[in-house]
Amino acid sequence: MTMSAGWYLRRLSRMGPREVGGRVGDAVRRRRWRSAPPSCPNVPDARFTAVLPAGTIAAIPSDAAKRLIAEADRLMDGHAEYFGVVRDDLADPDWWRDPKTGRRAPSGYAFDVPYRNEDAVGDIKQIWEPSRHQYLTVLAAAYAVTGDERYAERVAEHLRSWWEANPPLRGVHWISGIELGIRLLSWVWIRRLLDGWPGAAGLFEGNQVALNQIWHHQRWLAAFPSRGSSANNHVIAEAAGQFAAACAFDWFPASERWRTGALRSLERHLRGNTYLSGLNRELATEYHGLVLELGLAAVAEADAARVPIPPTVRLVLLRMTDALAAVVDNRLRPPRQGDADDGHGLVVDGADTDRWASLLATGDAVFGRLDWWPTVTGTDVRTPLLAALIKPAGPAVARPEGRPAHFADAGMTILRGPEEIWCRCDGGPHGFLSIAAHAHADALSVEVRHDGVDVLADPGTFCYHGQPEWRQYFRSTLGHNTLQLDGGDQSVSGGPFLWTRHARSRVLVADTSGTSDGGTARWCAEHDGYQHSVHRRTVELSAESQELRVVDEVRGPGRDVRLAFHLGPAIAADLVGNRAVLTWIVDGEGRSAVLDLPGQLSWRAHRGETDPPLGWYSAGFGRKEPSTTLVGTGFADGPEGFTTVLGFRGLGAS
């Protein structure tokens, strides 16, 4: 995917004067570095002191250690899976090759590489992901747990290979700041976890090549921060990685300056990227997880190096953790909202470790759980490692006395009913900053689960680059459980990470307490994304009848209606007229429900269609599978609304 001149004009229109000036300065700096790249100073007597406290490794639960070792052994055999692509090239990686397309990225000055052009580069995510070196943190953790030097030697071999193949400012791995930031964080943890290995010092502080790489990564991040309309999760990763490196690898004349600047950026952008309620402003749940992981890792480095940090940093992370505990379902699954690319901040666990349970376990260890938090029964490696470094929280701050269900600033409302019914209602802003890069056109969408199973599902993301028709579908209004009017999206896309007009939503009613006493919870919101028409949606969840009732109204001249309900991949649907009988199996038991759809519309089931895409579910980045989407078409010809009823009464064997 290459960007047209029109895209650049649209992108420029979303920037303010300060951002434009900063980007002009970046362009000048890139030109200067091409002809006269900066050089690393001499570093005599570098020492690594940010080690784990004694007894930390012994505190790792045995089952978590077993999962870690199993994953490390798969990696030692060269096996991994990235974004749905099973790979067997990790024993001896080609750092520039995309195994999905077979293409190798071109060499040369980093800022000349057309990384968005899959025809020239391949799938950039397949190339970038191994070079975050998070698989090497897994191997290093396996060494720390077992003392088996095979793991340490493989880590050293691959780092030396990467450093040789990717000299500063050459090739695709020097293009994106988020990649450099996460890679630095990985190197810090690799050095820490290898501390008992005799070759650790010679690999890092005693190795001029390593010193050169670490210095250039930090110099790059100081020179080219994400700016203005791009200051989303990327700038958090850049600041966290640079701060971690400047704390743990504080060997350079500029280390103190880099540390101070990175901490200032981290504090500012953690606040800027997070609502007071604790939810991430990008309204993309996986980025909430990424930012929380990065923030916790940064605090661990600060405390390990005895670097004071502003209290607001811990406060934001505390609020984020409480918010996560509030929104997950009974299986600890959070909402599937907005973009998701499976990005992680720090990986030291086996593949089967639950990410969200791990974050809640760390939150419990660092901040303390509240009485209303869901129970976390799983174990992980990362929690005892972070908890060993992070100091106990300071003075108590006000925290929610009960489980929050309505997050007014983020426009997210969670309705909970009997029989483990969970429903997310979306009445929030379209996205974050002027480009809302990771937003979807999903205003007033609902997401419904029963006992953790997607019944009315958010289909996910699937891809970012290279497949524009799929990118557009998974971001579209039709690709969500909401109403499309006159064939258009509620918000206007200007490119794969750019929205030029944002729908504005407002929540009118958010009564979430009704189901707790056997009554009815009610939510109502509207948006103006169709310009001359208003879409209003009311959702009611009745504890007594175990029904979810959705009423859609169109106020204004809009006429052609398409109302979509996307079923989860586990759900089979038998559609007759405007009634669909839904069946699925959970824990070996058959379940069923009934979906009564608006009779004014003509209903059809779609599954796995490609021209155009419709009827798909993406469980993770790069993966998609057919699922059933029910679409009703017709006209908004009067004041009456379109009523949909999802009934769970008598749920049981089907």
XYZ file of C-alpha atoms in Angstrom:
654
model
C 0.000 0.000 0.000
C 1.577 3.281 -1.115
C 0.209 6.657 -0.155
C -1.099 9.012 -2.840
C -0.587 12.755 -3.012
C -4.199 13.117 -1.890
C -3.486 11.110 1.240
C -0.569 13.375 2.149
C -2.779 16.445 1.709
C -5.493 14.914 3.900
C -2.918 13.934 6.486
C -1.414 17.428 6.460
C -4.850 18.922 7.027
C -5.118 17.089 10.362
C -1.888 18.616 11.738
C -1.437 21.817 13.691
C 1.326 24.374 13.079
C 3.571 23.011 15.848
C 3.375 19.483 14.468
C 4.107 20.692 10.936
C 7.141 22.603 12.213
C 8.384 19.559 14.113
C 8.058 17.338 11.078
C 9.948 19.827 8.937
C 12.724 19.719 11.514
C 12.671 15.911 11.398
C 13.088 16.000 7.616
C 16.087 18.324 7.902
C 17.652 16.093 10.558
C 17.186 12.973 8.435
C 18.914 14.639 5.527
C 21.814 15.708 7.746
C 22.175 12.250 9.309
C 22.301 10.657 5.865
C 25.552 12.420 5.035
C 26.999 12.736 8.543
C 25.490 10.209 10.959
C 26.214 10.820 14.652
C 28.851 8.628 16.269
C 28.796 6.803 19.605
C 31.180 8.164 22.267
C 33.698 5.997 24.088
C 32.244 4.303 27.184
C 34.924 3.148 29.652
C 34.071 0.924 32.610
C 30.369 0.372 31.871
C 28.658 -1.827 34.454
C 25.155 -3.268 34.684
C 23.613 -2.957 38.148
C 19.844 -3.155 37.535
C 19.647 -6.812 38.526
C 16.740 -8.740 39.993
C 16.597 -8.967 43.793
C 17.657 -12.268 45.309
C 14.887 -14.846 45.415
C 12.877 -13.392 42.536
C 13.220 -16.361 40.203
C 12.294 -18.775 43.007
C 8.957 -16.928 43.368
C 7.854 -17.862 39.828
C 4.968 -20.395 40.030
C 5.947 -23.827 38.765
C 3.167 -24.119 36.172
C 4.070 -20.715 34.707
C 7.709 -21.810 34.554
C 6.712 -25.000 32.717
C 4.780 -23.026 30.101
C 7.740 -20.703 29.684
C 10.193 -23.559 29.160
C 7.888 -25.289 26.682
C 7.668 -22.066 24.677
C 11.444 -21.555 24.865
C 12.044 -25.074 23.549
C 9.741 -24.415 20.584
C 11.723 -21.267 19.858
C 15.006 -23.158 20.140
C 13.681 -25.509 17.452
C 12.983 -22.443 15.291
C 9.187 -22.537 15.574
C 6.981 -19.511 16.163
C 3.730 -18.020 14.937
C 3.315 -14.346 14.099
C -0.041 -12.962 13.032
C -1.387 -16.265 11.765
C 1.784 -17.234 9.898
C 3.457 -20.379 11.239
C 7.200 -19.958 10.960
C 10.102 -22.357 11.257
C 12.909 -19.866 10.549
C 13.629 -18.662 14.092
C 16.679 -20.884 14.587
C 18.610 -18.747 12.086
C 16.494 -15.709 11.170
C 16.798 -13.646 8.035
C 16.008 -10.318 9.664
C 14.804 -8.648 6.471
C 12.713 -11.433 4.917
C 8.940 -11.729 5.052
C 8.077 -15.458 4.971
C 4.477 -14.736 3.990
C 5.336 -13.159 0.639
C 8.931 -14.375 0.295
C 10.117 -10.804 -0.243
C 13.176 -9.224 1.356
C 13.030 -5.593 2.304
C 15.419 -3.346 0.376
C 18.579 -2.095 2.055
C 19.803 1.454 2.138
C 19.169 4.528 4.225
C 16.298 3.735 6.595
C 14.116 6.719 5.770
C 14.179 5.888 2.059
C 12.629 2.422 2.534
C 8.959 2.367 1.353
C 7.811 0.216 4.263
C 4.083 0.679 3.509
C 4.531 -0.819 0.018
C 4.050 -4.568 0.361
C 5.118 -5.135 -3.263
C 8.528 -3.667 -2.471
C 9.035 -4.743 1.134
C 6.673 -7.607 1.934
C 4.460 -7.664 5.012
C 6.268 -5.213 7.265
C 4.646 -6.628 10.417
C 6.176 -10.059 9.701
C 9.582 -8.421 9.336
C 9.318 -6.126 12.338
C 7.843 -8.495 14.911
C 10.810 -10.875 15.457
C 13.086 -7.838 15.640
C 11.263 -6.571 18.706
C 13.321 -9.392 20.284
C 10.516 -10.421 22.599
C 11.134 -14.049 21.706
C 14.665 -13.471 23.015
C 13.287 -12.210 26.333
C 11.461 -15.549 26.552
C 14.706 -17.441 25.950
C 16.516 -15.253 28.474
C 13.774 -15.916 31.031
C 14.115 -19.653 30.358
C 17.825 -19.347 31.112
C 17.091 -17.491 34.361
C 14.643 -20.217 35.440
C 16.693 -23.262 34.403
C 20.324 -22.141 34.277
C 20.583 -23.967 30.946
C 23.218 -22.075 28.959
C 21.804 -23.219 25.615
C 19.150 -20.542 25.952
C 21.682 -17.824 26.793
C 23.971 -18.823 23.935
C 21.093 -18.688 21.437
C 20.156 -15.222 22.671
C 23.745 -14.024 22.266
C 24.029 -15.553 18.805
C 20.855 -13.843 17.605
C 21.679 -10.468 19.092
C 25.092 -10.470 17.463
C 23.497 -11.514 14.175
C 20.910 -8.733 14.384
C 23.458 -6.066 15.305
C 25.638 -7.050 12.368
C 22.767 -7.147 9.869
C 21.206 -3.867 11.028
C 23.837 -1.172 11.491
C 22.459 2.170 12.657
C 20.173 3.957 10.200
C 20.286 1.157 7.610
C 17.167 -0.725 6.573
C 13.612 -1.310 7.774
C 14.360 -1.712 11.470
C 15.365 1.938 11.826
C 12.141 3.442 10.486
C 9.554 3.291 13.269
C 10.092 4.613 16.784
C 7.765 2.111 18.438
C 9.978 -0.696 17.138
C 13.120 0.912 18.570
C 11.467 1.600 21.908
C 10.141 -1.920 22.426
C 13.451 -3.393 21.239
C 15.355 -1.346 23.841
C 13.010 -2.574 26.565
C 13.643 -6.156 25.420
C 17.416 -5.623 25.562
C 17.178 -4.306 29.124
C 15.313 -7.411 30.238
C 17.569 -9.746 28.266
C 20.599 -8.304 30.054
C 18.838 -8.570 33.427
C 17.677 -12.152 32.915
C 21.095 -13.261 31.642
C 22.913 -11.739 34.606
C 24.013 -15.109 35.991
C 25.480 -16.190 32.653
C 29.271 -15.711 32.387
C 28.964 -14.190 28.909
C 26.407 -11.499 29.791
C 28.841 -8.627 30.362
C 30.803 -9.471 27.237
C 27.601 -9.445 25.208
C 26.462 -6.026 26.410
C 28.620 -3.553 28.343
C 31.871 -5.152 27.216
C 30.839 -5.173 23.557
C 31.429 -2.012 21.518
C 28.920 -3.144 18.881
C 26.202 -3.463 21.534
C 27.100 -0.095 23.040
C 26.924 1.487 19.607
C 23.475 -0.009 18.976
C 22.099 1.031 22.384
C 23.439 4.571 21.973
C 22.070 4.964 18.444
C 18.639 3.648 19.451
C 18.400 6.268 22.181
C 19.791 9.036 20.001
C 17.192 8.163 17.333
C 14.322 8.225 19.824
C 15.428 11.581 21.212
C 15.573 13.018 17.682
C 12.373 11.626 16.124
C 9.554 11.345 18.669
C 6.008 10.744 17.467
C 4.372 14.144 17.277
C 0.996 15.830 17.522
C -1.678 13.798 15.783
C 0.573 10.708 15.920
C 1.257 10.922 19.682
C -0.748 7.835 20.577
C 0.531 4.489 21.914
C 3.659 4.889 19.748
C 4.975 7.771 21.823
C 4.377 5.766 25.026
C 6.489 2.895 23.644
C 9.213 5.295 22.532
C 9.369 7.038 25.916
C 9.144 3.819 27.952
C 11.891 2.117 25.943
C 14.211 5.092 26.065
C 13.579 5.649 29.764
C 14.224 1.969 30.552
C 17.488 1.996 28.603
C 18.649 5.294 30.126
C 18.023 3.837 33.601
C 19.531 0.375 33.099
C 22.214 1.285 30.530
C 23.211 4.632 32.068
C 26.671 4.552 30.553
C 26.647 7.502 28.159
C 27.253 11.231 28.612
C 23.695 11.874 27.424
C 22.046 9.206 29.627
C 20.787 11.613 32.282
C 19.396 14.007 29.668
C 17.727 11.160 27.778
C 16.280 9.765 31.002
C 14.880 13.146 32.039
C 13.366 13.824 28.623
C 11.887 10.346 28.302
C 10.322 10.510 31.767
C 8.833 13.912 31.014
C 7.359 12.542 27.779
C 6.117 9.364 29.446
C 4.333 11.228 32.232
C 2.771 13.733 29.854
C 1.579 11.196 27.334
C 0.366 8.629 29.848
C -1.945 11.338 31.155
C -2.816 12.509 27.664
C -3.563 8.996 26.408
C -5.778 8.038 29.364
C -9.207 9.225 30.450
C -9.698 10.080 34.124
C -11.864 6.949 34.299
C -8.761 4.892 33.472
C -9.725 3.793 29.956
C -7.317 4.418 27.100
C -8.302 7.358 24.891
C -7.686 5.448 21.686
C -10.751 3.372 22.612
C -8.891 0.342 21.304
C -8.716 -2.243 24.068
C -5.503 -3.969 23.028
C -3.704 -0.643 23.122
C -4.982 -0.176 26.668
C -3.143 -3.410 27.452
C -0.005 -2.355 25.568
C 0.203 1.043 27.279
C -0.397 -0.501 30.704
C 2.369 -3.061 30.121
C 4.789 -0.365 28.960
C 3.966 1.882 31.894
C 4.465 -0.876 34.462
C 7.775 -1.835 32.852
C 8.933 1.798 32.969
C 8.064 2.092 36.680
C 9.996 -1.121 37.342
C 13.106 0.435 35.744
C 12.698 3.653 37.682
C 12.455 1.818 40.977
C 15.317 -0.535 40.118
C 17.536 2.494 39.359
C 16.135 4.536 42.281
C 14.976 7.250 39.886
C 12.060 9.261 41.352
C 9.010 9.453 39.116
C 6.010 11.806 39.318
C 3.125 10.363 41.382
C 0.832 10.860 38.390
C 2.575 7.998 36.564
C 1.575 5.449 39.201
C -1.856 7.029 39.543
C -2.606 6.678 35.827
C -1.457 3.036 35.856
C -3.597 2.363 38.936
C -6.662 3.841 37.228
C -5.949 1.842 34.080
C -5.741 -1.360 36.129
C -8.992 -0.684 37.994
C -10.703 0.147 34.696
C -9.517 -3.118 33.173
C -10.828 -5.044 36.188
C -14.167 -3.273 35.746
C -14.793 -4.011 32.069
C -13.744 -7.663 31.674
C -16.367 -10.394 31.432
C -16.564 -13.424 33.712
C -13.767 -15.128 31.732
C -11.531 -12.034 32.109
C -11.958 -11.077 28.444
C -12.076 -7.314 27.875
C -14.083 -5.618 25.110
C -13.020 -6.107 21.485
C -13.071 -2.428 20.593
C -11.119 -0.586 17.905
C -7.853 -1.693 16.318
C -5.794 -4.582 17.661
C -2.415 -5.797 16.392
C -1.398 -8.230 19.174
C 1.311 -5.829 20.370
C 2.908 -6.463 23.776
C 5.256 -4.357 25.862
C 7.184 -7.050 27.719
C 6.997 -10.793 27.008
C 8.529 -13.358 29.366
C 5.745 -15.952 29.379
C 4.646 -19.006 27.474
C 2.123 -18.702 24.664
C -0.840 -20.005 26.701
C -0.563 -17.369 29.432
C -3.651 -15.152 29.646
C -2.577 -11.584 28.958
C -5.424 -9.923 30.860
C -5.207 -12.215 33.871
C -1.472 -11.472 33.952
C -2.075 -7.713 33.977
C -4.653 -8.035 36.753
C -2.303 -10.248 38.756
C 0.420 -7.608 38.413
C -2.068 -4.927 39.418
C -2.939 -6.937 42.509
C 0.738 -7.329 43.406
C 1.612 -3.673 42.793
C -1.538 -1.760 43.787
C -3.680 -4.275 45.666
C -6.989 -5.669 44.444
C -10.342 -4.219 45.422
C -13.176 -6.342 46.789
C -15.168 -6.077 43.556
C -12.314 -7.191 41.297
C -12.866 -10.473 39.473
C -10.907 -13.443 40.754
C -7.678 -14.247 38.897
C -6.755 -17.922 39.102
C -4.053 -18.176 36.426
C -0.332 -17.707 36.972
C 2.414 -15.998 35.011
C 6.144 -15.305 35.023
C 6.008 -11.559 34.478
C 4.112 -10.637 37.643
C 6.755 -11.803 40.169
C 9.512 -10.198 38.057
C 7.823 -6.793 37.954
C 6.629 -7.009 41.549
C 10.200 -7.666 42.699
C 11.335 -4.353 41.183
C 8.342 -2.067 41.710
C 8.149 -0.446 45.126
C 4.862 -0.661 47.050
C 2.382 2.078 46.212
C 2.551 5.323 48.180
C -0.280 7.008 50.096
C -3.768 5.650 49.467
C -5.826 7.365 46.779
C -9.553 7.221 46.171
C -10.560 4.145 44.196
C -14.017 2.928 43.122
C -16.006 1.435 45.996
C -18.035 -0.696 43.605
C -17.476 -2.067 40.130
C -17.870 0.785 37.633
C -20.202 0.075 34.737
C -20.481 3.441 32.974
C -17.377 5.337 31.877
C -18.841 8.686 30.885
C -15.650 10.219 29.468
C -14.980 7.190 27.235
C -18.644 6.601 26.425
C -18.397 2.921 27.356
C -21.180 1.227 29.279
C -21.191 -2.384 30.459
C -24.562 -4.004 31.146
C -24.416 -7.228 33.132
C -27.261 -9.662 33.585
C -27.960 -13.096 35.028
C -26.543 -16.239 33.464
C -23.267 -14.351 32.843
C -24.763 -12.024 30.220
C -22.313 -9.217 29.367
C -23.075 -6.353 26.978
C -20.843 -3.453 25.943
C -22.564 -0.349 24.559
C -20.496 2.218 22.641
C -21.520 5.857 22.909
C -18.083 7.455 23.121
C -15.873 9.658 20.967
C -14.877 8.321 17.569
C -11.210 8.070 18.516
C -8.116 9.861 19.805
C -6.459 12.948 18.346
C -7.302 14.504 15.003
C -6.622 11.393 12.901
C -8.198 8.835 15.316
C -5.747 6.350 13.818
C -6.964 3.201 15.567
C -10.694 3.990 15.609
C -13.454 2.079 13.860
C -16.716 3.512 12.526
C -18.609 1.732 15.297
C -20.747 4.384 16.989
C -23.633 2.884 19.027
C -22.404 -0.644 18.389
C -23.098 -3.382 20.914
C -21.065 -6.433 21.836
C -22.840 -9.264 23.668
C -21.389 -12.360 25.338
C -22.786 -15.211 27.350
C -20.380 -16.875 29.779
C -17.460 -15.400 27.827
C -18.668 -16.601 24.402
C -19.132 -13.972 21.677
C -22.801 -14.004 20.687
C -23.067 -10.583 19.020
C -19.394 -10.043 18.268
C -17.104 -7.198 17.355
C -15.410 -8.761 14.291
C -11.939 -7.378 15.121
C -9.175 -5.903 12.934
C -7.335 -8.539 10.832
C -4.845 -6.255 9.017
C -3.260 -2.816 8.774
C -1.178 -2.694 5.576
C -1.302 -4.260 2.156
C -4.957 -5.348 1.902
C -7.020 -2.137 1.701
C -10.371 -3.834 1.045
C -10.027 -5.886 4.234
C -8.742 -2.935 6.253
C -11.747 -0.930 5.150
C -14.244 -3.706 5.924
C -13.088 -4.416 9.456
C -13.133 -0.666 10.262
C -16.481 0.012 8.580
C -19.909 0.679 10.044
C -21.253 -2.421 8.290
C -18.472 -4.375 9.992
C -20.006 -3.689 13.442
C -23.253 -4.336 15.276
C -24.862 -1.026 14.437
C -26.963 0.685 11.770
C -25.695 1.938 8.419
C -27.630 4.652 6.642
C -27.639 5.389 2.904
C -24.693 3.059 2.241
C -22.029 5.138 3.999
C -19.904 4.987 7.116
C -20.705 7.182 10.113
C -17.176 8.621 10.022
C -15.191 9.370 6.871
C -11.915 7.542 6.261
C -9.014 9.297 4.582
C -6.682 6.289 4.640
C -5.795 3.200 6.682
C -4.915 5.198 9.826
C -6.722 8.460 9.078
C -10.287 9.680 9.626
C -11.158 13.079 8.157
C -14.638 13.404 9.704
C -15.578 11.959 13.091
C -19.073 10.998 14.185
C -20.034 12.651 17.470
C -21.914 10.508 19.968
C -23.591 11.329 23.235
C -25.043 9.056 25.889
C -28.526 10.079 27.000
C -29.235 7.360 29.574
C -26.906 4.952 31.370
C -28.837 3.160 34.118
C -26.693 0.114 34.818
C -28.022 -0.872 38.231
C -31.371 -2.360 37.235
C -30.308 -5.972 36.817
C -28.739 -6.173 40.274
C -32.189 -6.267 41.913
C -33.948 -8.301 39.221
C -35.028 -5.276 37.182
C -33.900 -3.765 33.880
C -30.718 -1.917 32.962
C -31.119 0.725 30.270
C -28.770 2.625 27.958
C -29.599 5.165 25.260
C -27.310 7.171 22.978
C -27.264 8.915 19.621
C -24.743 10.126 17.046
C -24.669 12.660 14.200
C -22.369 10.797 11.827
C -24.883 10.818 8.996
C -24.873 14.640 8.984
C -28.516 15.281 8.133
C -29.888 12.379 10.164
C -29.470 11.204 13.743
C -29.229 7.549 14.718
C -30.534 6.884 18.231
C -30.244 3.487 19.895
C -31.786 2.226 23.129
C -30.614 -0.998 24.766
C -32.440 -2.663 27.660
C -31.270 -5.751 29.529
C -33.941 -7.404 31.662
C -32.864 -9.656 34.500
C -36.358 -11.086 34.842
C -36.910 -12.054 31.203
C -33.201 -12.521 30.413
C -33.736 -10.520 27.238
C -31.667 -7.867 25.538
C -33.866 -5.419 23.623
C -32.303 -3.049 21.069
C -34.364 -0.254 19.482
C -32.896 1.775 16.601
C -34.454 5.055 15.480
C -33.521 7.264 12.523
C -34.418 10.923 12.820
C -33.979 12.880 9.620
C -34.074 12.331 5.860
C -31.900 9.218 5.721
C -33.790 6.343 4.113
C -31.787 3.284 3.019
C -31.055 1.191 6.098
C -28.737 -1.734 6.671
C -28.741 -3.163 10.175
C -25.994 -5.707 10.912
C -25.549 -8.266 13.670
C -22.262 -10.177 13.595
C -22.324 -13.524 15.363
C -19.285 -14.984 17.054
C -17.440 -17.820 15.287
C -18.830 -20.394 17.726
C -22.442 -19.436 16.960
C -24.537 -21.314 14.396
C -27.672 -19.550 13.159
C -30.867 -20.909 11.633
C -32.552 -17.877 10.055
C -36.210 -18.150 9.047
C -37.849 -14.885 8.093
C -36.905 -12.418 10.805
C -36.155 -14.974 13.526
C -32.760 -16.616 14.040
C -32.227 -19.531 16.411
C -28.657 -19.395 17.691
C -26.816 -22.473 18.979
C -23.336 -23.048 20.354
C -21.333 -25.272 22.658
C -19.378 -24.165 25.714
C -17.477 -26.492 28.017
C -19.046 -29.433 26.217
C -22.623 -28.236 26.822
C -24.995 -27.146 24.079
C -26.569 -23.696 24.426
C -29.207 -21.829 22.455
C -30.847 -18.409 22.227
C -33.375 -16.683 19.973
C -32.769 -13.481 18.020
C -35.989 -11.759 16.895
C -35.096 -9.205 14.236
C -37.056 -6.157 13.017
C -39.866 -7.303 10.737
C -39.751 -4.112 8.627
C -36.407 -5.220 7.180
C -35.541 -8.038 4.807
C -33.010 -10.358 6.470
C -30.243 -12.439 4.970
C -27.361 -14.430 6.451
C -23.869 -13.838 5.062
C -20.841 -15.995 5.764
C -17.288 -15.829 4.472
C -18.058 -13.607 1.465
C -15.174 -11.854 -0.272
C -16.628 -9.643 -3.012
C -17.157 -7.481 -1.047
C -16.013 -8.866 2.339
C -18.830 -9.744 4.727
C -19.253 -12.414 7.373
C -15.815 -12.642 8.994
C -14.300 -12.700 12.471
C -10.668 -11.922 13.300
C -9.507 -13.479 16.571
C -6.108 -11.827 16.210
C -3.979 -9.793 13.850
C -3.416 -11.538 10.507
C -6.080 -14.166 11.239
C -9.658 -14.346 10.043
C -12.313 -17.039 9.830
C -15.824 -17.182 8.395
C -18.630 -16.297 10.776
C -22.290 -15.499 10.266
C -23.471 -11.927 9.815
C -27.185 -11.158 9.698
C -27.997 -8.065 7.646
C -31.416 -6.480 7.397
C -32.131 -4.077 4.527
C -35.034 -1.711 4.050
C -36.167 1.850 4.560
C -36.624 4.256 7.450
C -40.146 5.333 6.488
C -41.654 6.511 9.721
C -41.219 7.367 13.356
C -41.335 3.772 14.543
C -37.998 2.230 15.370
C -36.435 -1.091 14.494
C -36.679 -3.471 17.470
C -34.362 -6.436 17.967
C -34.735 -8.865 20.882
C -32.086 -11.372 21.922
C -33.620 -13.865 24.335
C -31.582 -16.050 26.674
C -34.441 -17.413 28.813
C -34.292 -21.159 29.199
C -30.717 -21.146 27.942
C -29.413 -24.668 28.107
C -29.111 -27.858 26.119
C -29.974 -27.288 22.500
